[in-house]
PDB file of C-alpha atoms in Angstrom:
ATOM      1  CA  MET A 107       0.527   3.998   2.752  1.00 74.00           C
ATOM      2  CA  TYR A 108      -1.902   6.870   3.127  1.00 77.00           C
ATOM      3  CA  PHE A 109      -0.454   8.479   6.274  1.00 80.00           C
ATOM      4  CA  ASP A 110       2.827  10.410   6.277  1.00 78.00           C
ATOM      5  CA  SER A 111       3.967   9.447   9.756  1.00 81.00           C
ATOM      6  CA  PHE A 112       3.210   7.188  12.698  1.00 79.00           C
ATOM      7  CA  GLN A 113       1.778  10.168  14.578  1.00 80.00           C
ATOM      8  CA  ALA A 114      -0.557  10.965  11.702  1.00 80.00           C
ATOM      9  CA  ALA A 115      -1.769   7.364  11.622  1.00 80.00           C
ATOM     10  CA  MET A 116      -2.411   7.484  15.369  1.00 78.00           C
ATOM     11  CA  ALA A 117      -4.265  10.815  15.243  1.00 78.00           C
ATOM     12  CA  MET A 118      -6.224  10.182  12.003  1.00 80.00           C
ATOM     13  CA  ASP A 119      -7.129  13.891  11.865  1.00 80.00           C
ATOM     14  CA  GLY A 120      -8.872  13.781  15.212  1.00 79.00           C
ATOM     15  CA  HIS A 121     -10.722  10.509  14.565  1.00 84.00           C
ATOM     16  CA  GLY A 122      -7.925   8.337  15.949  1.00 83.00           C
ATOM     17  CA  VAL A 123      -9.624   7.795  19.313  1.00 87.00           C
ATOM     18  CA  PHE A 124     -12.735   6.407  17.644  1.00 90.00           C
ATOM     19  CA  VAL A 125     -11.031   4.313  14.989  1.00 90.00           C
ATOM     20  CA  TRP A 126      -8.391   2.816  17.259  1.00 92.00           C
ATOM     21  CA  SER A 127     -10.755   2.063  20.131  1.00 92.00           C
ATOM     22  CA  ALA A 128     -13.185   0.388  17.710  1.00 92.00           C
ATOM     23  CA  TYR A 129     -10.414  -1.752  16.208  1.00 93.00           C
ATOM     24  CA  GLY A 130      -8.829  -2.486  19.602  1.00 94.00           C
ATOM     25  CA  ILE A 131     -11.987  -3.689  21.304  1.00 95.00           C
ATOM     26  CA  SER A 132     -13.062  -5.682  18.231  1.00 95.00           C
ATOM     27  CA  VAL A 133      -9.731  -7.478  17.941  1.00 96.00           C
ATOM     28  CA  LEU A 134      -9.896  -8.277  21.659  1.00 96.00           C
ATOM     29  CA  VAL A 135     -13.399  -9.741  21.348  1.00 96.00           C
ATOM     30  CA  LEU A 136     -12.410 -11.808  18.285  1.00 95.00           C
ATOM     31  CA  ALA A 137      -9.289 -13.091  20.047  1.00 96.00           C
ATOM     32  CA  LEU A 138     -11.370 -14.180  23.062  1.00 95.00           C
ATOM     33  CA  LEU A 139     -13.832 -15.841  20.698  1.00 95.00           C
ATOM     34  CA  LEU A 140     -11.027 -18.013  19.290  1.00 95.00           C
ATOM     35  CA  LEU A 141      -9.146 -18.620  22.527  1.00 95.00           C
ATOM     36  CA  ARG A 142     -12.149 -19.745  24.584  1.00 95.00           C
ATOM     37  CA  PRO A 143     -13.036 -22.945  22.678  1.00 95.00           C
ATOM     38  CA  TRP A 144      -9.341 -23.759  22.180  1.00 94.00           C
ATOM     39  CA  ARG A 145      -8.736 -23.710  25.931  1.00 95.00           C
ATOM     40  CA  GLN A 146     -12.042 -25.462  26.638  1.00 94.00           C
ATOM     41  CA  GLU A 147     -11.172 -28.335  24.322  1.00 93.00           C
ATOM     42  CA  ARG A 148      -7.804 -28.862  25.962  1.00 93.00           C
ATOM     43  CA  ARG A 149      -9.401 -28.718  29.400  1.00 93.00           C
ATOM     44  CA  VAL A 150     -12.113 -31.232  28.519  1.00 92.00           C
ATOM     45  CA  LEU A 151      -9.547 -33.663  27.078  1.00 91.00           C
ATOM     46  CA  ARG A 152      -7.373 -33.299  30.182  1.00 90.00           C
ATOM     47  CA  GLU A 153     -10.308 -33.807  32.542  1.00 90.00           C
ATOM     48  CA  LEU A 154     -11.461 -36.894  30.659  1.00 87.00           C
ATOM     49  CA  ALA A 155      -7.987 -38.385  30.822  1.00 86.00           C
ATOM     50  CA  THR A 156      -7.726 -37.979  34.598  1.00 86.00           C
ATOM     51  CA  GLN A 157     -11.310 -39.110  35.100  1.00 82.00           C
ATOM     52  CA  TRP A 158     -10.731 -42.375  33.287  1.00 77.00           C
ATOM     53  CA  LYS A 159      -7.452 -43.096  34.923  1.00 78.00           C
ATOM     54  CA  ARG A 160      -9.231 -42.973  38.267  1.00 78.00           C
ATOM     55  CA  SER A 161     -12.307 -45.027  37.376  1.00 74.00           C
ATOM     56  CA  ASN A 162     -11.249 -47.783  35.040  1.00 68.00           C
ATOM     57  CA  GLN A 163     -14.744 -48.564  33.780  1.00 60.00           C
ATOM     58  CA  PRO A 164     -15.432 -49.820  30.276  1.00 58.00           C
ATOM     59  CA  PRO A 165     -16.941 -47.291  27.835  1.00 56.00           C
ATOM     60  CA  ARG A 166     -20.656 -47.253  27.193  1.00 58.00           C
ATOM     61  CA  GLY A 167     -22.211 -49.184  24.355  1.00 55.00           C
ATOM     62  CA  THR A 168     -19.331 -51.590  23.765  1.00 51.00           C
ATOM     63  CA  ASN A 169     -18.615 -54.990  25.240  1.00 49.00           C
ATOM     64  CA  HIS A 170     -15.399 -55.759  27.045  1.00 47.00           C
ATOM     65  CA  SER A 171     -13.563 -57.824  24.468  1.00 43.00           C
ATOM     66  CA  GLN A 172     -14.260 -55.316  21.742  1.00 43.00           C
ATOM     67  CA  ALA A 173     -13.055 -52.412  23.839  1.00 43.00           C
ATOM     68  CA  ASN A 174      -9.848 -54.197  24.716  1.00 43.00           C
ATOM     69  CA  SER A 175      -9.061 -55.358  21.227  1.00 41.00           C
ATOM     70  CA  GLY A 176      -9.338 -51.791  20.001  1.00 41.00           C
ATOM     71  CA  LEU A 177      -7.038 -50.460  22.676  1.00 43.00           C
ATOM     72  CA  SER A 178      -3.817 -52.383  22.602  1.00 40.00           C
ATOM     73  CA  ARG A 179      -2.092 -50.124  25.087  1.00 42.00           C
ATOM     74  CA  GLU A 180      -4.708 -50.650  27.751  1.00 41.00           C
ATOM     75  CA  GLY A 181      -3.905 -54.320  28.139  1.00 40.00           C
ATOM     76  CA  SER A 182      -0.215 -53.755  28.693  1.00 40.00           C
ATOM     77  CA  ASP A 183      -0.708 -50.813  31.043  1.00 42.00           C
ATOM     78  CA  ALA A 184      -3.455 -52.173  33.253  1.00 40.00           C
ATOM     79  CA  PRO A 185      -1.615 -54.930  35.205  1.00 42.00           C
ATOM     80  CA  GLY A 186       1.258 -52.702  36.184  1.00 39.00           C
ATOM     81  CA  SER A 187      -0.812 -49.829  37.576  1.00 37.00           C
TER      82      SER A 187
ATOM     83  CA  MET B 228     -25.325 -37.112  -1.179  1.00 65.00           C
ATOM     84  CA  TRP B 229     -27.207 -38.983   1.539  1.00 69.00           C
ATOM     85  CA  SER B 230     -24.082 -40.621   2.801  1.00 76.00           C
ATOM     86  CA  PHE B 231     -22.669 -37.138   3.326  1.00 75.00           C
ATOM     87  CA  PHE B 232     -25.626 -36.235   5.545  1.00 72.00           C
ATOM     88  CA  HIS B 233     -25.199 -39.522   7.296  1.00 74.00           C
ATOM     89  CA  LYS B 234     -21.580 -38.659   8.023  1.00 75.00           C
ATOM     90  CA  LEU B 235     -22.589 -35.197   9.273  1.00 76.00           C
ATOM     91  CA  GLY B 236     -24.495 -36.930  12.029  1.00 78.00           C
ATOM     92  CA  SER B 237     -21.474 -38.949  13.079  1.00 86.00           C
ATOM     93  CA  PRO B 238     -19.595 -37.323  15.971  1.00 90.00           C
ATOM     94  CA  PRO B 239     -16.190 -39.010  15.407  1.00 91.00           C
ATOM     95  CA  TRP B 240     -16.238 -38.113  11.704  1.00 92.00           C
ATOM     96  CA  LEU B 241     -17.252 -34.528  12.469  1.00 92.00           C
ATOM     97  CA  TYR B 242     -14.567 -34.227  15.109  1.00 93.00           C
ATOM     98  CA  ARG B 243     -11.875 -35.528  12.783  1.00 92.00           C
ATOM     99  CA  ILE B 244     -12.909 -33.529   9.716  1.00 93.00           C
ATOM    100  CA  SER B 245     -13.278 -30.296  11.714  1.00 94.00           C
ATOM    101  CA  GLY B 246      -9.739 -30.788  12.986  1.00 93.00           C
ATOM    102  CA  SER B 247      -8.326 -31.106   9.490  1.00 94.00           C
ATOM    103  CA  ILE B 248     -10.379 -28.140   8.239  1.00 95.00           C
ATOM    104  CA  LEU B 249      -9.248 -25.920  11.100  1.00 95.00           C
ATOM    105  CA  ARG B 250      -5.606 -26.773  10.459  1.00 95.00           C
ATOM    106  CA  TRP B 251      -5.589 -24.715   7.249  1.00 96.00           C
ATOM    107  CA  LEU B 252      -8.665 -22.501   7.660  1.00 97.00           C
ATOM    108  CA  LEU B 253      -7.588 -20.967  10.956  1.00 96.00           C
ATOM    109  CA  PRO B 254      -4.181 -19.642   9.769  1.00 96.00           C
ATOM    110  CA  LEU B 255      -5.811 -18.425   6.555  1.00 97.00           C
ATOM    111  CA  THR B 256      -8.492 -16.602   8.554  1.00 96.00           C
ATOM    112  CA  LEU B 257      -5.969 -14.861  10.797  1.00 96.00           C
ATOM    113  CA  LEU B 258      -3.935 -13.864   7.740  1.00 97.00           C
ATOM    114  CA  GLY B 259      -7.031 -12.490   6.008  1.00 96.00           C
ATOM    115  CA  LEU B 260      -8.071 -10.504   9.074  1.00 96.00           C
ATOM    116  CA  ALA B 261      -4.588  -9.048   9.573  1.00 96.00           C
ATOM    117  CA  LEU B 262      -4.207  -8.157   5.895  1.00 95.00           C
ATOM    118  CA  GLY B 263      -7.677  -6.682   5.600  1.00 94.00           C
ATOM    119  CA  MET B 264      -7.410  -4.566   8.727  1.00 94.00           C
ATOM    120  CA  THR B 265      -3.963  -3.242   7.797  1.00 93.00           C
ATOM    121  CA  TRP B 266      -5.231  -2.457   4.314  1.00 92.00           C
ATOM    122  CA  GLY B 267      -8.308  -0.677   5.617  1.00 89.00           C
ATOM    123  CA  LEU B 268      -6.459   1.244   8.302  1.00 89.00           C
ATOM    124  CA  PHE B 269      -3.407   2.431   6.395  1.00 89.00           C
ATOM    125  CA  PHE B 270      -3.711   1.883   2.659  1.00 88.00           C
ATOM    126  CA  THR B 271      -7.048   3.396   1.722  1.00 85.00           C
ATOM    127  CA  ALA B 272      -7.947   7.032   1.212  1.00 83.00           C
ATOM    128  CA  PRO B 273     -10.281   8.651   3.757  1.00 83.00           C
ATOM    129  CA  ASP B 274     -13.942   9.169   2.913  1.00 83.00           C
ATOM    130  CA  PHE B 275     -14.528  12.570   1.330  1.00 77.00           C
ATOM    131  CA  ARG B 276     -17.258  13.424   3.818  1.00 78.00           C
ATOM    132  CA  GLN B 277     -16.566  11.368   6.947  1.00 81.00           C
ATOM    133  CA  GLY B 278     -12.786  11.582   6.923  1.00 80.00           C
ATOM    134  CA  ASN B 279     -10.873   8.836   8.688  1.00 84.00           C
ATOM    135  CA  SER B 280     -13.702   7.723  10.969  1.00 85.00           C
ATOM    136  CA  TYR B 281     -15.148   5.738   8.079  1.00 86.00           C
ATOM    137  CA  ARG B 282     -12.328   3.184   8.523  1.00 89.00           C
ATOM    138  CA  ILE B 283     -14.535   1.606  11.186  1.00 91.00           C
ATOM    139  CA  ILE B 284     -16.604   0.271   8.262  1.00 91.00           C
ATOM    140  CA  TYR B 285     -14.009  -2.474   7.731  1.00 93.00           C
ATOM    141  CA  ILE B 286     -15.007  -4.060  11.026  1.00 94.00           C
ATOM    142  CA  HIS B 287     -18.556  -2.840  11.418  1.00 94.00           C
ATOM    143  CA  VAL B 288     -19.994  -4.152   8.152  1.00 94.00           C
ATOM    144  CA  PRO B 289     -18.313  -7.599   8.159  1.00 95.00           C
ATOM    145  CA  ALA B 290     -19.305  -8.157  11.796  1.00 96.00           C
ATOM    146  CA  ALA B 291     -22.915  -7.156  11.109  1.00 94.00           C
ATOM    147  CA  VAL B 292     -23.181  -9.228   7.912  1.00 94.00           C
ATOM    148  CA  VAL B 293     -21.796 -12.366   9.530  1.00 96.00           C
ATOM    149  CA  ALA B 294     -23.817 -11.831  12.731  1.00 95.00           C
ATOM    150  CA  LEU B 295     -26.931 -12.029  10.552  1.00 94.00           C
ATOM    151  CA  ALA B 296     -25.671 -14.977   8.527  1.00 94.00           C
ATOM    152  CA  GLY B 297     -24.791 -16.710  11.788  1.00 95.00           C
ATOM    153  CA  TYR B 298     -28.405 -16.507  12.830  1.00 95.00           C
ATOM    154  CA  TYR B 299     -29.400 -18.465   9.718  1.00 93.00           C
ATOM    155  CA  VAL B 300     -26.902 -21.134  10.662  1.00 94.00           C
ATOM    156  CA  MET B 301     -28.278 -21.288  14.194  1.00 95.00           C
ATOM    157  CA  ALA B 302     -31.923 -21.333  13.125  1.00 94.00           C
ATOM    158  CA  THR B 303     -31.239 -23.973  10.445  1.00 94.00           C
ATOM    159  CA  ALA B 304     -29.484 -26.126  13.023  1.00 95.00           C
ATOM    160  CA  GLY B 305     -32.492 -25.604  15.300  1.00 94.00           C
ATOM    161  CA  ALA B 306     -34.894 -26.721  12.572  1.00 94.00           C
ATOM    162  CA  VAL B 307     -32.799 -29.798  11.755  1.00 93.00           C
ATOM    163  CA  SER B 308     -32.544 -30.816  15.399  1.00 92.00           C
ATOM    164  CA  LEU B 309     -36.300 -30.395  15.888  1.00 92.00           C
ATOM    165  CA  ILE B 310     -37.355 -32.219  12.716  1.00 92.00           C
ATOM    166  CA  TRP B 311     -34.780 -35.011  12.447  1.00 89.00           C
ATOM    167  CA  LYS B 312     -33.619 -35.078  16.085  1.00 86.00           C
ATOM    168  CA  MET B 313     -30.014 -34.881  14.910  1.00 87.00           C
ATOM    169  CA  LYS B 314     -27.718 -34.615  17.907  1.00 88.00           C
ATOM    170  CA  MET B 315     -25.005 -32.810  15.995  1.00 91.00           C
ATOM    171  CA  ALA B 316     -27.476 -30.117  14.905  1.00 92.00           C
ATOM    172  CA  ASP B 317     -28.139 -29.444  18.569  1.00 92.00           C
ATOM    173  CA  VAL B 318     -24.386 -29.161  19.130  1.00 94.00           C
ATOM    174  CA  ALA B 319     -24.133 -26.762  16.161  1.00 95.00           C
ATOM    175  CA  LEU B 320     -26.953 -24.605  17.497  1.00 95.00           C
ATOM    176  CA  ARG B 321     -25.218 -24.199  20.828  1.00 94.00           C
ATOM    177  CA  ALA B 322     -21.869 -23.587  19.120  1.00 96.00           C
ATOM    178  CA  ALA B 323     -23.246 -20.796  16.912  1.00 96.00           C
ATOM    179  CA  ALA B 324     -24.942 -18.774  19.656  1.00 96.00           C
ATOM    180  CA  PRO B 325     -21.882 -17.303  21.444  1.00 96.00           C
ATOM    181  CA  VAL B 326     -20.138 -16.519  18.144  1.00 97.00           C
ATOM    182  CA  GLY B 327     -23.200 -14.732  16.820  1.00 97.00           C
ATOM    183  CA  ALA B 328     -23.618 -12.845  20.076  1.00 97.00           C
ATOM    184  CA  ALA B 329     -20.001 -11.664  20.021  1.00 97.00           C
ATOM    185  CA  LEU B 330     -20.223 -10.521  16.392  1.00 97.00           C
ATOM    186  CA  THR B 331     -23.505  -8.691  17.015  1.00 97.00           C
ATOM    187  CA  PHE B 332     -21.889  -7.023  20.005  1.00 97.00           C
ATOM    188  CA  VAL B 333     -18.908  -5.955  17.859  1.00 97.00           C
ATOM    189  CA  ALA B 334     -21.263  -4.592  15.179  1.00 96.00           C
ATOM    190  CA  LEU B 335     -23.255  -2.580  17.733  1.00 95.00           C
ATOM    191  CA  LEU B 336     -20.179  -1.328  19.552  1.00 95.00           C
ATOM    192  CA  THR B 337     -18.276  -0.240  16.439  1.00 95.00           C
ATOM    193  CA  GLY B 338     -21.501   1.307  15.191  1.00 93.00           C
ATOM    194  CA  ALA B 339     -21.813   3.349  18.385  1.00 93.00           C
ATOM    195  CA  ILE B 340     -18.171   4.457  18.203  1.00 92.00           C
ATOM    196  CA  TRP B 341     -18.639   5.354  14.536  1.00 91.00           C
ATOM    197  CA  GLY B 342     -21.870   7.189  15.269  1.00 88.00           C
ATOM    198  CA  LYS B 343     -20.300   9.628  17.686  1.00 87.00           C
ATOM    199  CA  PRO B 344     -18.081  11.530  15.204  1.00 87.00           C
ATOM    200  CA  THR B 345     -20.457  10.964  12.245  1.00 84.00           C
ATOM    201  CA  TRP B 346     -23.967  11.446  13.616  1.00 85.00           C
ATOM    202  CA  GLY B 347     -22.999  13.275  16.809  1.00 84.00           C
ATOM    203  CA  THR B 348     -24.507  10.591  19.017  1.00 86.00           C
ATOM    204  CA  TRP B 349     -23.519   7.162  20.339  1.00 87.00           C
ATOM    205  CA  TRP B 350     -26.963   5.709  20.069  1.00 87.00           C
ATOM    206  CA  VAL B 351     -30.341   6.292  18.454  1.00 85.00           C
ATOM    207  CA  TRP B 352     -33.406   4.088  18.804  1.00 87.00           C
ATOM    208  CA  ASP B 353     -33.890   3.721  15.081  1.00 84.00           C
ATOM    209  CA  ALA B 354     -35.104   0.611  13.302  1.00 85.00           C
ATOM    210  CA  ARG B 355     -31.753  -0.835  12.165  1.00 88.00           C
ATOM    211  CA  ILE B 356     -30.005  -0.390  15.488  1.00 90.00           C
ATOM    212  CA  THR B 357     -32.940  -1.539  17.612  1.00 91.00           C
ATOM    213  CA  SER B 358     -33.476  -4.663  15.518  1.00 91.00           C
ATOM    214  CA  MET B 359     -29.749  -5.453  15.811  1.00 93.00           C
ATOM    215  CA  LEU B 360     -30.063  -5.084  19.586  1.00 95.00           C
ATOM    216  CA  ILE B 361     -32.957  -7.564  19.486  1.00 94.00           C
ATOM    217  CA  LEU B 362     -30.685  -9.918  17.526  1.00 95.00           C
ATOM    218  CA  LEU B 363     -28.131  -9.682  20.349  1.00 96.00           C
ATOM    219  CA  PHE B 364     -30.840 -10.479  22.906  1.00 96.00           C
ATOM    220  CA  LEU B 365     -31.977 -13.454  20.808  1.00 95.00           C
ATOM    221  CA  TYR B 366     -28.450 -14.873  20.782  1.00 96.00           C
ATOM    222  CA  LEU B 367     -28.039 -14.232  24.509  1.00 96.00           C
ATOM    223  CA  GLY B 368     -31.521 -15.657  25.085  1.00 95.00           C
ATOM    224  CA  VAL B 369     -30.562 -18.945  23.435  1.00 95.00           C
ATOM    225  CA  ILE B 370     -27.433 -19.170  25.604  1.00 95.00           C
ATOM    226  CA  ALA B 371     -29.355 -18.333  28.792  1.00 95.00           C
ATOM    227  CA  LEU B 372     -32.233 -20.667  27.937  1.00 94.00           C
ATOM    228  CA  TYR B 373     -29.888 -23.602  27.492  1.00 92.00           C
ATOM    229  CA  GLU B 374     -28.291 -22.921  30.866  1.00 91.00           C
ATOM    230  CA  ALA B 375     -31.691 -22.555  32.559  1.00 92.00           C
ATOM    231  CA  TYR B 376     -32.689 -26.197  31.975  1.00 90.00           C
ATOM    232  CA  ASP B 377     -31.276 -29.119  33.899  1.00 88.00           C
ATOM    233  CA  ASN B 378     -32.642 -31.527  31.320  1.00 88.00           C
ATOM    234  CA  LYS B 379     -30.353 -30.808  28.382  1.00 86.00           C
ATOM    235  CA  GLU B 380     -32.593 -32.516  25.852  1.00 87.00           C
ATOM    236  CA  ALA B 381     -35.477 -30.217  26.772  1.00 90.00           C
ATOM    237  CA  ALA B 382     -33.040 -27.299  26.764  1.00 91.00           C
ATOM    238  CA  GLY B 383     -31.957 -28.081  23.209  1.00 91.00           C
ATOM    239  CA  LYS B 384     -35.572 -28.255  22.076  1.00 92.00           C
ATOM    240  CA  ALA B 385     -36.463 -24.947  23.729  1.00 93.00           C
ATOM    241  CA  CYS B 386     -33.410 -23.246  22.179  1.00 94.00           C
ATOM    242  CA  ALA B 387     -34.331 -24.601  18.741  1.00 94.00           C
ATOM    243  CA  VAL B 388     -37.848 -23.197  19.050  1.00 94.00           C
ATOM    244  CA  LEU B 389     -36.569 -19.821  20.260  1.00 94.00           C
ATOM    245  CA  SER B 390     -34.046 -19.591  17.424  1.00 93.00           C
ATOM    246  CA  LEU B 391     -36.762 -20.413  14.865  1.00 93.00           C
ATOM    247  CA  VAL B 392     -39.194 -17.869  16.288  1.00 92.00           C
ATOM    248  CA  GLY B 393     -36.410 -15.268  16.251  1.00 91.00           C
ATOM    249  CA  THR B 394     -35.957 -15.548  12.476  1.00 90.00           C
ATOM    250  CA  VAL B 395     -38.823 -13.047  12.013  1.00 89.00           C
ATOM    251  CA  ASN B 396     -36.283 -10.437  13.133  1.00 90.00           C
ATOM    252  CA  ILE B 397     -33.885 -11.143  10.252  1.00 88.00           C
ATOM    253  CA  PRO B 398     -35.877  -9.651   7.338  1.00 88.00           C
ATOM    254  CA  ILE B 399     -36.743  -6.722   9.616  1.00 88.00           C
ATOM    255  CA  ILE B 400     -33.032  -6.004  10.082  1.00 87.00           C
ATOM    256  CA  TYR B 401     -32.368  -6.287   6.344  1.00 83.00           C
ATOM    257  CA  LYS B 402     -35.254  -4.054   5.334  1.00 81.00           C
ATOM    258  CA  SER B 403     -35.162  -1.627   8.272  1.00 82.00           C
ATOM    259  CA  VAL B 404     -33.169   1.029   6.401  1.00 78.00           C
ATOM    260  CA  ASP B 405     -35.654   0.951   3.517  1.00 78.00           C
ATOM    261  CA  TRP B 406     -38.893   0.682   5.485  1.00 78.00           C
ATOM    262  CA  TRP B 407     -38.245   3.370   8.081  1.00 77.00           C
ATOM    263  CA  TYR B 408     -36.601   6.746   7.909  1.00 70.00           C
ATOM    264  CA  SER B 409     -33.277   6.196   9.554  1.00 71.00           C
ATOM    265  CA  LEU B 410     -29.948   7.780  10.373  1.00 74.00           C
ATOM    266  CA  HIS B 411     -28.345   4.557   9.199  1.00 79.00           C
ATOM    267  CA  GLN B 412     -27.349   4.596   5.548  1.00 77.00           C
ATOM    268  CA  PRO B 413     -28.699   1.969   3.144  1.00 75.00           C
ATOM    269  CA  ALA B 414     -26.451  -0.759   1.759  1.00 75.00           C
ATOM    270  CA  SER B 415     -23.527   0.438  -0.384  1.00 75.00           C
ATOM    271  CA  ILE B 416     -22.744  -2.968  -1.843  1.00 70.00           C
ATOM    272  CA  LYS B 417     -25.351  -4.358  -4.174  1.00 67.00           C
ATOM    273  CA  PHE B 418     -25.363  -7.609  -6.051  1.00 64.00           C
ATOM    274  CA  THR B 419     -27.865  -6.202  -8.541  1.00 64.00           C
ATOM    275  CA  GLY B 420     -26.546  -3.046 -10.134  1.00 64.00           C
ATOM    276  CA  PRO B 421     -23.434  -1.027  -9.419  1.00 66.00           C
ATOM    277  CA  SER B 422     -22.235  -0.500  -5.847  1.00 69.00           C
ATOM    278  CA  SER B 423     -22.033   3.036  -4.514  1.00 76.00           C
ATOM    279  CA  ILE B 424     -18.633   2.412  -2.968  1.00 80.00           C
ATOM    280  CA  ASP B 425     -15.290   3.073  -4.653  1.00 81.00           C
ATOM    281  CA  PRO B 426     -13.398  -0.102  -5.706  1.00 81.00           C
ATOM    282  CA  SER B 427     -10.338   0.949  -3.679  1.00 82.00           C
ATOM    283  CA  MET B 428     -12.529   0.825  -0.566  1.00 84.00           C
ATOM    284  CA  LEU B 429     -14.561  -2.167  -1.718  1.00 88.00           C
ATOM    285  CA  TYR B 430     -11.697  -4.670  -2.054  1.00 90.00           C
ATOM    286  CA  PRO B 431     -10.434  -4.516   1.551  1.00 92.00           C
ATOM    287  CA  LEU B 432     -14.054  -4.598   2.704  1.00 93.00           C
ATOM    288  CA  LEU B 433     -14.765  -7.733   0.668  1.00 93.00           C
ATOM    289  CA  LEU B 434     -11.581  -9.364   1.979  1.00 95.00           C
ATOM    290  CA  LEU B 435     -12.698  -8.671   5.539  1.00 95.00           C
ATOM    291  CA  ILE B 436     -16.253  -9.902   4.934  1.00 95.00           C
ATOM    292  CA  ILE B 437     -14.824 -13.187   3.633  1.00 96.00           C
ATOM    293  CA  SER B 438     -12.400 -13.347   6.564  1.00 97.00           C
ATOM    294  CA  PHE B 439     -15.215 -12.781   9.062  1.00 97.00           C
ATOM    295  CA  TYR B 440     -17.191 -15.589   7.437  1.00 97.00           C
ATOM    296  CA  ALA B 441     -14.123 -17.793   7.790  1.00 97.00           C
ATOM    297  CA  LEU B 442     -13.723 -16.661  11.392  1.00 97.00           C
ATOM    298  CA  PHE B 443     -17.320 -17.603  12.118  1.00 97.00           C
ATOM    299  CA  THR B 444     -16.727 -21.029  10.583  1.00 97.00           C
ATOM    300  CA  CYS B 445     -13.574 -21.532  12.654  1.00 97.00           C
ATOM    301  CA  CYS B 446     -15.258 -20.523  15.911  1.00 97.00           C
ATOM    302  CA  LEU B 447     -18.322 -22.622  15.093  1.00 97.00           C
ATOM    303  CA  LEU B 448     -16.194 -25.703  14.431  1.00 96.00           C
ATOM    304  CA  MET B 449     -14.044 -25.142  17.526  1.00 96.00           C
ATOM    305  CA  ASN B 450     -17.123 -24.739  19.736  1.00 96.00           C
ATOM    306  CA  MET B 451     -18.659 -27.825  18.145  1.00 96.00           C
ATOM    307  CA  ARG B 452     -15.552 -29.858  18.952  1.00 95.00           C
ATOM    308  CA  VAL B 453     -15.980 -28.964  22.627  1.00 95.00           C
ATOM    309  CA  GLY B 454     -19.681 -29.791  22.441  1.00 94.00           C
ATOM    310  CA  ILE B 455     -18.987 -33.125  20.741  1.00 94.00           C
ATOM    311  CA  LEU B 456     -16.404 -34.107  23.365  1.00 93.00           C
ATOM    312  CA  GLN B 457     -18.753 -33.235  26.227  1.00 91.00           C
ATOM    313  CA  ARG B 458     -21.642 -35.119  24.658  1.00 90.00           C
ATOM    314  CA  GLU B 459     -19.585 -38.149  23.693  1.00 89.00           C
ATOM    315  CA  ALA B 460     -17.426 -38.173  26.818  1.00 86.00           C
ATOM    316  CA  ARG B 461     -18.278 -41.746  27.701  1.00 85.00           C
ATOM    317  CA  THR B 462     -17.878 -43.332  24.285  1.00 87.00           C
ATOM    318  CA  LYS B 463     -15.132 -45.564  22.996  1.00 87.00           C
ATOM    319  CA  TRP B 464     -13.771 -43.246  20.303  1.00 89.00           C
ATOM    320  CA  VAL B 465     -13.260 -40.342  22.715  1.00 89.00           C
ATOM    321  CA  ARG B 466     -11.544 -42.716  25.109  1.00 85.00           C
ATOM    322  CA  LYS B 467      -9.246 -43.746  22.290  1.00 85.00           C
ATOM    323  CA  LEU B 468      -8.672 -40.094  21.411  1.00 85.00           C
ATOM    324  CA  VAL B 469      -7.532 -39.263  24.924  1.00 83.00           C
ATOM    325  CA  GLY B 470      -5.102 -42.133  24.625  1.00 77.00           C
ATOM    326  CA  LEU B 471      -6.371 -44.502  27.279  1.00 67.00           C
TER     327      LEU B 471
END
């Protein structure tokens, strides 16, 4: 540890304002950079789930039997709902 | 070799592999950033001329280095999507732009904050700083251009062209401190010949440069996962993924 006390580390011989604001803003920007796609991904997955529950259309590019064989749960859920 | 490239073009594979990479890379990145910043802030001696303000270097340099490297990634993705029409390259291009923009912004901002106590000014219109500002506008331009088109295929093409044209700026940024007289100091870390930075300051800086690279990779992959889901929203594998 280079600094003697917490106060000294905060002040940094008069450069504390610059150093701490630079680190603070940077950490904030980096945190937002990581949080944004994480939240977006969860939102997209949630939206897709609700979208498909509403419109029970088969997915593009696959025929019906294939889609159903791949999704065992769909068959058991569909008649009840 | 070719099968690897083939897999790279496969959205489900990319989505799955990025998930398993992020699971260990993301914690490692956060650890590296926390360690490096603590090291740089508290466990290094101050610069003999600049005092404690030099500690900003531990964010400024990694952010600037990776902001530049990020442009290569974006431009390469642009070239691949133009030449081979690879959909995932288009996704990568769009994923890289906001990360690069944020890192360029951090580099410029920390540079301005560092400049005040060191040079006595927040901003000068010198070659290095101006070319970095152009880099920021290039990143923002790619983001804005994509949003400006309704036809997303045309948008991807336009962004790819813009990102390729913008690469002329990269060597200018690298060489700006050598070509023009500048307030900005030349590089202290050299791969050829000895570095002009003390090892005790170099090690935390290297740790943070590596961590920023890892951070870029994490953000790129996370953004790509969102892009893949949006693009593939109507396919069978995404439907399976959601659990329907």
